[in-house]
Amino acid sequence: VNKEHNNHSTVLVVDDDTDIREVMKILLEADGYHVDVAVDCQEAAERIRSGARPDLIILDLMTPRMDGEQFLRKVHRGSLATIPVIIMSGHGAAEEKARELGAAHCLTKPVEFHDLLKVVKQYTQ
Amino acid sequence: MLFRQLPGAVWATDRDLRLTYIVGRLANDAAPAAKPGMTVYDALGALEGKQPVLEAHLAALAGESRSFEHHFRNRWYRLFVEPMKDDGGNVIGCIGAGFDITGQHETQERLERSEHRLAQAQCVAHIGSFEWDVDANVMTWSDELERIYGLAPGDFDGTHEAFIKHVHPDDIQQTKGAIFDALRQGGAFSHEYRVIRQDGCVRTLRSRGDVFRSEDGKARMVGCSWDVTELRDAMNNLQRARSLLEAALEATADGLLVVDGKDGVTAYNEKFLQLWGIPCEVAREHDGERMRSYILEKLEHAEEFLAVSHELHLHPERETSEIERLKDGRVFERDSRPQRLGEQIVGRVWSVRDITEREMLLRRAMFLADATRLLGTLEIKSALTGVAHLAVPFIGDACAVDYFGDGAPGRLAFVSLETVGSFSPGLDEAVMAGNSLIYSAGLHSCLAVPLITKEGIAGAITFVAAPMRKYGKPDLEVAEALARRAALAVENARLFREAREAVKARDEFLTIAAHEIRGPLTSIHMAVQGLQSGKAPESATEKMLEIIEREDRRLARFVDDLVNLGKIQSGQLHLELEEVNLGNIVREAAIGFADEQARSGSTLSITTEGRPVGQWDKYGLSQVTTNLLSNAIKFGGGKPIVVTVIERDGRTTLEVQDHGIGIAPETLGRLFKPFERGVSIRHYGGLGLGLFIAQTIVENLGGTIRVRSKLGEGSTFTVELPNTRV
């Protein structure tokens, strides 16, 4: 396994698309990250409320039960707000939404693998 | 002695005119006093006018007797001078006698003066007099009467027949009758008739007189006649003017009243009485105060009327124009202006016009304008509520608005006054069927109008009348006009909503389409790049390839949906019927979803009963099944999914039941419409085409698709198909 980084940062990937979750998990783990996945923001919120503290959250805006906006407004607050969030969305207005919600970065789907790695690296160093 | 006191004198002379005897007061009045022995010349002396006396004496000496009146010293005397003869008949002197007739003379003079004055008066007054001795048939006319007839004095022939000749032929019978009646009845009479004057001119005369009868029964008619032609013309003109005025008064549509300044009624017309309900017998008394009492009791604001009257009493020169509202709902326009005779104000003319209808039309127009303004919004519910408030109390004391905008009938607004109590009108079936209706509900008169739109009956407006008021055609007209406007507003709001929703749906479609494409593309992109770059561990290669294949299928399904939508919308959805086993199709689809289903946590059971084989389109049914299974897995909440395929009596039923999040009741109605979704776009992807496409295919196969669902408990989709097309 080619691990360029060995900082063992934990990345939480939140996306209701199973394949995206899986392919990201495979690729980020291959790059040395510890990857946690959640099927939607509700699950992500539960993880965090149970004490999970990822170094970076990669978030799809559109997920069942709780969407990314609700997550950022209700969960990503206080001390948790220091955790950088990268929004990854297919929505046309995602970048604007990301700025409005105070996300660290926005990646518009379809995402280039290299771009993903670059941004994750930037926010986990 | 006796002769000496005689108011005159008696005397005798000889042939020399020497007085031989004289006695009487007249002898004493001569200067010097006449005494026997004096000549007549001496006795007359310087008396003025003595000449006729001397001549009479000289004539007597010649044998001629003379008698004449003479004026001496302010008195009148009648003198007789005769010859005195001897037995042989020879004149031997004169005998004279003089009598004082001053009193008699004065009486005569007065009579003459009186007659003269009468003639003059008759002349000035144009009154002629007549006298008719009926038995002798002698008729005497005064000069003035002859002049009135155009005759010269003395030209009248003096008989009844001569009089009748002058009478206008048309009036002869009547005149003869009047004369006959007067003679028969006796006493005073009066008659008017026309005469033709000598110059041909026709004049109207009036005669007034008396019939006297002497003791022996002889009749005499005495009277006066005068020319009343001008008077008659003036009277006729006056009558004409009056009748013109009366005709004008009655012909006008306004009620008119003319009063003097002292509560007296000068004139009025029938219309005025009609408008105020004043009985004719009351009006005939011309009592202003009594008539006013009828007016005051009908007015809504009698005190204002009295204030205006008082003001006009103080300022009679003013003109006024007011609107009066009556207790019975009528509205009058009341104008007044002073009545002038020259410069002087002698009364006031009032004109009253019933403007109820005009006022009603105006108020209706204003009401409808206000209603239209209220309805000029897309917030149709608040607009209809506003209309209900606006309509009370104009159209009724209560207004109910039923609105079916959300599918189910419901009372949107109910506004009512206390007069209506707890009564609330229902909704008649006839109204729901699109008919306007006036009906009675207990003591209430009700009026209901449907809101008819192109889409059908969108609701109804029901009015409840004020107590004692009964709805009629005019009320129906205004209610229908209101309903038309409201229906139009409902329609506009619907069109706008649909347009807005269409735009929103298009925007959402584009957003979702992008999302739906970008999701699989992202997976494929990263998987391919991971493999190409060699960053993906070898152990993951197979998984990455599976992901690529799966996402490829997802994209293909997406493209299929779009293609199907295009076909449906352009009417080019063609189904190829062949013998198809629905159980097999369900099983094949389930295999395709095995992976997703496994990852979703849901179990999937498939039960088949009978032989579910029919003449169907294989690809189409595969689409239907795929869409239903996809939804069940997506929204199944990881709970069991039960699929049953049952064939019975030539029909096959496919049921897909999940126990997931369920569908909200308000969403069920539009679930099968294109671009509709049962869940928020914020949480779930999908184009919102699956059920629309499924329904279209099923219906094209002659079947039906329906859904039962409860929020939080799951949904059951049921497809029922005939095995063969009829």
Tab-separated table of N, CA and C in Angstrom, chain B residues 503-589:
chain	number	residue	atom	x	y	z
B	503	VAL	N	-41.955	25.687	-13.211
B	503	VAL	CA	-40.607	26.262	-13.246
B	503	VAL	C	-39.752	25.632	-12.146
B	504	LYS	N	-40.395	25.505	-10.956
B	504	LYS	CA	-39.670	24.937	-9.835
B	504	LYS	C	-39.298	23.481	-10.136
B	505	ALA	N	-40.264	22.765	-10.726
B	505	ALA	CA	-40.036	21.352	-11.056
B	505	ALA	C	-38.914	21.232	-12.074
B	506	ARG	N	-38.915	22.171	-13.033
B	506	ARG	CA	-37.856	22.123	-14.045
B	506	ARG	C	-36.495	22.370	-13.392
B	507	ASP	N	-36.473	23.409	-12.489
B	507	ASP	CA	-35.209	23.711	-11.800
B	507	ASP	C	-34.762	22.526	-10.960
B	508	GLU	N	-35.747	21.934	-10.273
B	508	GLU	CA	-35.413	20.788	-9.433
B	508	GLU	C	-34.941	19.628	-10.286
B	509	PHE	N	-35.623	19.468	-11.429
B	509	PHE	CA	-35.260	18.374	-12.326
B	509	PHE	C	-33.803	18.514	-12.774
B	510	LEU	N	-33.472	19.770	-13.133
B	510	LEU	CA	-32.087	19.995	-13.583
B	510	LEU	C	-31.103	19.731	-12.457
B	511	THR	N	-31.459	20.202	-11.269
B	511	THR	CA	-30.597	20.006	-10.119
B	511	THR	C	-30.409	18.520	-9.831
B	512	ILE	N	-31.575	17.844	-9.821
B	512	ILE	CA	-31.530	16.415	-9.494
B	512	ILE	C	-30.845	15.618	-10.610
B	513	ALA	N	-31.159	16.025	-11.839
B	513	ALA	CA	-30.526	15.323	-12.960
B	513	ALA	C	-29.003	15.431	-12.827
B	514	ALA	N	-28.553	16.645	-12.486
B	514	ALA	CA	-27.109	16.853	-12.319
B	514	ALA	C	-26.582	15.956	-11.201
B	515	HIS	N	-27.340	15.963	-10.101
B	515	HIS	CA	-26.941	15.152	-8.940
B	515	HIS	C	-26.915	13.673	-9.292
B	516	GLU	N	-27.978	13.263	-10.013
B	516	GLU	CA	-28.110	11.849	-10.353
B	516	GLU	C	-26.993	11.386	-11.294
B	517	ILE	N	-26.511	12.310	-12.099
B	517	ILE	CA	-25.426	11.939	-13.007
B	517	ILE	C	-24.073	12.039	-12.291
B	518	ARG	N	-23.981	13.118	-11.474
B	518	ARG	CA	-22.684	13.364	-10.837
B	518	ARG	C	-22.316	12.329	-9.793
B	519	GLY	N	-23.366	11.788	-9.131
B	519	GLY	CA	-23.090	10.760	-8.121
B	519	GLY	C	-22.354	9.574	-8.746
B	520	PRO	N	-22.985	8.852	-9.693
B	520	PRO	CA	-22.309	7.699	-10.319
B	520	PRO	C	-21.014	8.096	-11.012
B	521	LEU	N	-20.991	9.293	-11.613
B	521	LEU	CA	-19.767	9.725	-12.306
B	521	LEU	C	-18.607	9.867	-11.337
B	522	THR	N	-18.930	10.389	-10.138
B	522	THR	CA	-17.888	10.554	-9.121
B	522	THR	C	-17.287	9.194	-8.749
B	523	SER	N	-18.213	8.253	-8.501
B	523	SER	CA	-17.724	6.906	-8.146
B	523	SER	C	-16.870	6.334	-9.264
B	524	ILE	N	-17.378	6.433	-10.506
B	524	ILE	CA	-16.649	5.859	-11.644
B	524	ILE	C	-15.291	6.559	-11.826
B	525	HIS	N	-15.363	7.928	-11.764
B	525	HIS	CA	-14.147	8.729	-11.890
B	525	HIS	C	-13.061	8.296	-10.921
B	526	MET	N	-13.448	8.262	-9.641
B	526	MET	CA	-12.434	7.994	-8.620
B	526	MET	C	-11.923	6.552	-8.718
B	527	ALA	N	-12.891	5.660	-9.035
B	527	ALA	CA	-12.479	4.254	-9.144
B	527	ALA	C	-11.487	4.084	-10.300
B	528	VAL	N	-11.833	4.691	-11.426
B	528	VAL	CA	-10.966	4.560	-12.605
B	528	VAL	C	-9.607	5.208	-12.317
B	529	GLN	N	-9.662	6.460	-11.733
B	529	GLN	CA	-8.400	7.157	-11.465
B	529	GLN	C	-7.557	6.411	-10.435
B	530	GLY	N	-8.271	5.829	-9.446
B	530	GLY	CA	-7.557	5.044	-8.427
B	530	GLY	C	-6.855	3.851	-9.053
B	531	LEU	N	-7.565	3.175	-9.969
B	531	LEU	CA	-6.969	2.004	-10.631
B	531	LEU	C	-5.812	2.422	-11.525
B	532	GLN	N	-6.076	3.500	-12.291
B	532	GLN	CA	-5.043	3.945	-13.239
B	532	GLN	C	-3.778	4.393	-12.528
B	533	SER	N	-3.977	5.107	-11.421
B	533	SER	CA	-2.797	5.666	-10.743
B	533	SER	C	-2.062	4.613	-9.922
B	534	GLY	N	-2.732	3.452	-9.776
B	534	GLY	CA	-2.109	2.401	-8.985
B	534	GLY	C	-2.215	2.678	-7.504
B	535	LYS	N	-2.987	3.674	-7.125
B	535	LYS	CA	-3.102	3.993	-5.697
B	535	LYS	C	-4.031	3.020	-4.973
B	536	ALA	N	-4.962	2.459	-5.778
B	536	ALA	CA	-5.878	1.519	-5.144
B	536	ALA	C	-5.150	0.206	-4.864
B	537	PRO	N	-5.309	-0.356	-3.667
B	537	PRO	CA	-4.632	-1.626	-3.379
B	537	PRO	C	-5.170	-2.727	-4.280
B	538	GLU	N	-4.341	-3.642	-4.564
B	538	GLU	CA	-4.704	-4.710	-5.489
B	538	GLU	C	-5.924	-5.473	-5.006
B	539	SER	N	-6.026	-5.607	-3.684
B	539	SER	CA	-7.152	-6.345	-3.122
B	539	SER	C	-8.479	-5.672	-3.392
B	540	ALA	N	-8.374	-4.398	-3.714
B	540	ALA	CA	-9.623	-3.657	-3.927
B	540	ALA	C	-10.012	-3.565	-5.390
B	541	THR	N	-9.187	-4.076	-6.247
B	541	THR	CA	-9.410	-3.928	-7.678
B	541	THR	C	-10.762	-4.478	-8.110
B	542	GLU	N	-11.056	-5.698	-7.631
B	542	GLU	CA	-12.320	-6.321	-8.035
B	542	GLU	C	-13.510	-5.479	-7.569
B	543	LYS	N	-13.393	-4.989	-6.346
B	543	LYS	CA	-14.468	-4.186	-5.791
B	543	LYS	C	-14.660	-2.921	-6.609
B	544	MET	N	-13.511	-2.329	-7.002
B	544	MET	CA	-13.573	-1.088	-7.784
B	544	MET	C	-14.275	-1.327	-9.117
B	545	LEU	N	-13.995	-2.489	-9.706
B	545	LEU	CA	-14.611	-2.809	-10.999
B	545	LEU	C	-16.119	-3.015	-10.841
B	546	GLU	N	-16.482	-3.663	-9.720
B	546	GLU	CA	-17.913	-3.850	-9.432
B	546	GLU	C	-18.629	-2.500	-9.297
B	547	ILE	N	-17.917	-1.618	-8.589
B	547	ILE	CA	-18.499	-0.272	-8.400
B	547	ILE	C	-18.706	0.397	-9.759
B	548	ILE	N	-17.699	0.273	-10.614
B	548	ILE	CA	-17.805	0.896	-11.943
B	548	ILE	C	-18.979	0.312	-12.711
B	549	GLU	N	-19.137	-0.995	-12.633
B	549	GLU	CA	-20.228	-1.635	-13.365
B	549	GLU	C	-21.598	-1.223	-12.820
B	550	ARG	N	-21.687	-1.211	-11.477
B	550	ARG	CA	-22.952	-0.867	-10.828
B	550	ARG	C	-23.377	0.577	-11.164
B	551	GLU	N	-22.391	1.437	-11.088
B	551	GLU	CA	-22.694	2.853	-11.348
B	551	GLU	C	-23.027	3.068	-12.816
B	552	ASP	N	-22.447	2.231	-13.631
B	552	ASP	CA	-22.746	2.281	-15.067
B	552	ASP	C	-24.208	1.902	-15.303
B	553	ARG	N	-24.643	0.833	-14.562
B	553	ARG	CA	-26.048	0.423	-14.697
B	553	ARG	C	-26.986	1.528	-14.203
B	554	ARG	N	-26.545	2.160	-13.114
B	554	ARG	CA	-27.366	3.244	-12.539
B	554	ARG	C	-27.547	4.349	-13.568
B	555	LEU	N	-26.485	4.695	-14.219
B	555	LEU	CA	-26.548	5.741	-15.258
B	555	LEU	C	-27.450	5.302	-16.396
B	556	ALA	N	-27.371	3.988	-16.726
B	556	ALA	CA	-28.198	3.470	-17.818
B	556	ALA	C	-29.673	3.570	-17.450
B	557	ARG	N	-29.995	3.240	-16.152
B	557	ARG	CA	-31.394	3.344	-15.711
B	557	ARG	C	-31.883	4.781	-15.814
B	558	PHE	N	-30.968	5.652	-15.423
B	558	PHE	CA	-31.300	7.084	-15.456
B	558	PHE	C	-31.623	7.511	-16.883
B	559	VAL	N	-30.784	7.063	-17.803
B	559	VAL	CA	-30.990	7.421	-19.211
B	559	VAL	C	-32.293	6.805	-19.709
B	560	ASP	N	-32.570	5.554	-19.262
B	560	ASP	CA	-33.824	4.899	-19.658
B	560	ASP	C	-35.030	5.729	-19.231
B	561	ASP	N	-34.969	6.188	-17.968
B	561	ASP	CA	-36.086	7.007	-17.458
B	561	ASP	C	-36.298	8.234	-18.329
B	562	LEU	N	-35.188	8.885	-18.673
B	562	LEU	CA	-35.304	10.108	-19.482
B	562	LEU	C	-35.878	9.794	-20.851
B	563	VAL	N	-35.413	8.669	-21.414
B	563	VAL	CA	-35.899	8.281	-22.742
B	563	VAL	C	-37.400	7.986	-22.678
B	564	ASN	N	-37.794	7.234	-21.617
B	564	ASN	CA	-39.208	6.914	-21.457
B	564	ASN	C	-40.055	8.168	-21.290
B	565	LEU	N	-39.541	9.084	-20.486
B	565	LEU	CA	-40.277	10.349	-20.281
B	565	LEU	C	-40.495	11.042	-21.614
B	566	GLY	N	-39.407	11.082	-22.413
B	566	GLY	CA	-39.500	11.730	-23.727
B	566	GLY	C	-40.555	11.049	-24.587
B	567	LYS	N	-40.556	9.710	-24.544
B	567	LYS	CA	-41.527	8.959	-25.355
B	567	LYS	C	-42.951	9.243	-24.887
B	568	ILE	N	-43.124	9.222	-23.561
B	568	ILE	CA	-44.480	9.442	-23.015
B	568	ILE	C	-44.961	10.836	-23.407
B	569	GLN	N	-44.093	11.809	-23.203
B	569	GLN	CA	-44.520	13.183	-23.470
B	569	GLN	C	-44.783	13.439	-24.949
B	570	SER	N	-44.103	12.723	-25.816
B	570	SER	CA	-44.336	12.943	-27.241
B	570	SER	C	-45.320	11.916	-27.793
B	571	GLY	N	-45.892	11.099	-26.879
B	571	GLY	CA	-46.899	10.121	-27.285
B	571	GLY	C	-46.321	8.985	-28.106
B	572	GLN	N	-45.044	8.694	-27.890
B	572	GLN	CA	-44.407	7.652	-28.709
B	572	GLN	C	-44.013	6.417	-27.912
B	573	LEU	N	-44.743	6.260	-26.784
B	573	LEU	CA	-44.436	5.085	-25.974
B	573	LEU	C	-45.119	3.874	-26.627
B	574	HIS	N	-44.325	3.019	-27.252
B	574	HIS	CA	-44.897	1.843	-27.919
B	574	HIS	C	-44.572	0.597	-27.121
B	575	LEU	N	-45.594	-0.158	-26.864
B	575	LEU	CA	-45.404	-1.391	-26.093
B	575	LEU	C	-45.484	-2.589	-27.051
B	576	GLU	N	-44.575	-3.483	-26.854
B	576	GLU	CA	-44.606	-4.697	-27.688
B	576	GLU	C	-45.128	-5.837	-26.843
B	577	LEU	N	-46.361	-6.298	-27.183
B	577	LEU	CA	-46.987	-7.325	-26.355
B	577	LEU	C	-46.479	-8.714	-26.747
B	578	GLU	N	-46.160	-9.463	-25.704
B	578	GLU	CA	-45.734	-10.851	-25.924
B	578	GLU	C	-46.070	-11.602	-24.642
B	579	GLU	N	-45.958	-12.855	-24.640
B	579	GLU	CA	-46.264	-13.598	-23.419
B	579	GLU	C	-45.148	-13.391	-22.412
B	580	VAL	N	-45.547	-12.844	-21.288
B	580	VAL	CA	-44.547	-12.497	-20.273
B	580	VAL	C	-44.984	-13.078	-18.938
B	581	ASN	N	-43.991	-13.626	-18.194
B	581	ASN	CA	-44.268	-14.106	-16.841
B	581	ASN	C	-43.782	-13.051	-15.861
B	582	LEU	N	-44.768	-12.436	-15.166
B	582	LEU	CA	-44.425	-11.334	-14.262
B	582	LEU	C	-43.567	-11.812	-13.086
B	583	GLY	N	-43.815	-13.071	-12.661
B	583	GLY	CA	-43.004	-13.613	-11.556
B	583	GLY	C	-41.532	-13.633	-11.927
B	584	ASN	N	-41.256	-14.038	-13.178
B	584	ASN	CA	-39.855	-14.080	-13.635
B	584	ASN	C	-39.250	-12.688	-13.655
B	585	ILE	N	-40.049	-11.722	-14.139
B	585	ILE	CA	-39.527	-10.341	-14.225
B	585	ILE	C	-39.178	-9.813	-12.848
B	586	VAL	N	-40.047	-10.109	-11.863
B	586	VAL	CA	-39.799	-9.641	-10.497
B	586	VAL	C	-38.509	-10.272	-9.964
B	587	ARG	N	-38.383	-11.529	-10.208
B	587	ARG	CA	-37.188	-12.224	-9.703
B	587	ARG	C	-35.917	-11.671	-10.354
B	588	GLU	N	-35.960	-11.438	-11.640
B	588	GLU	CA	-34.778	-10.879	-12.342
B	588	GLU	C	-34.427	-9.502	-11.803
B	589	ALA	N	-35.444	-8.699	-11.572
B	589	ALA	CA	-35.197	-7.360	-11.054
B	589	ALA	C	-34.585	-7.444	-9.662
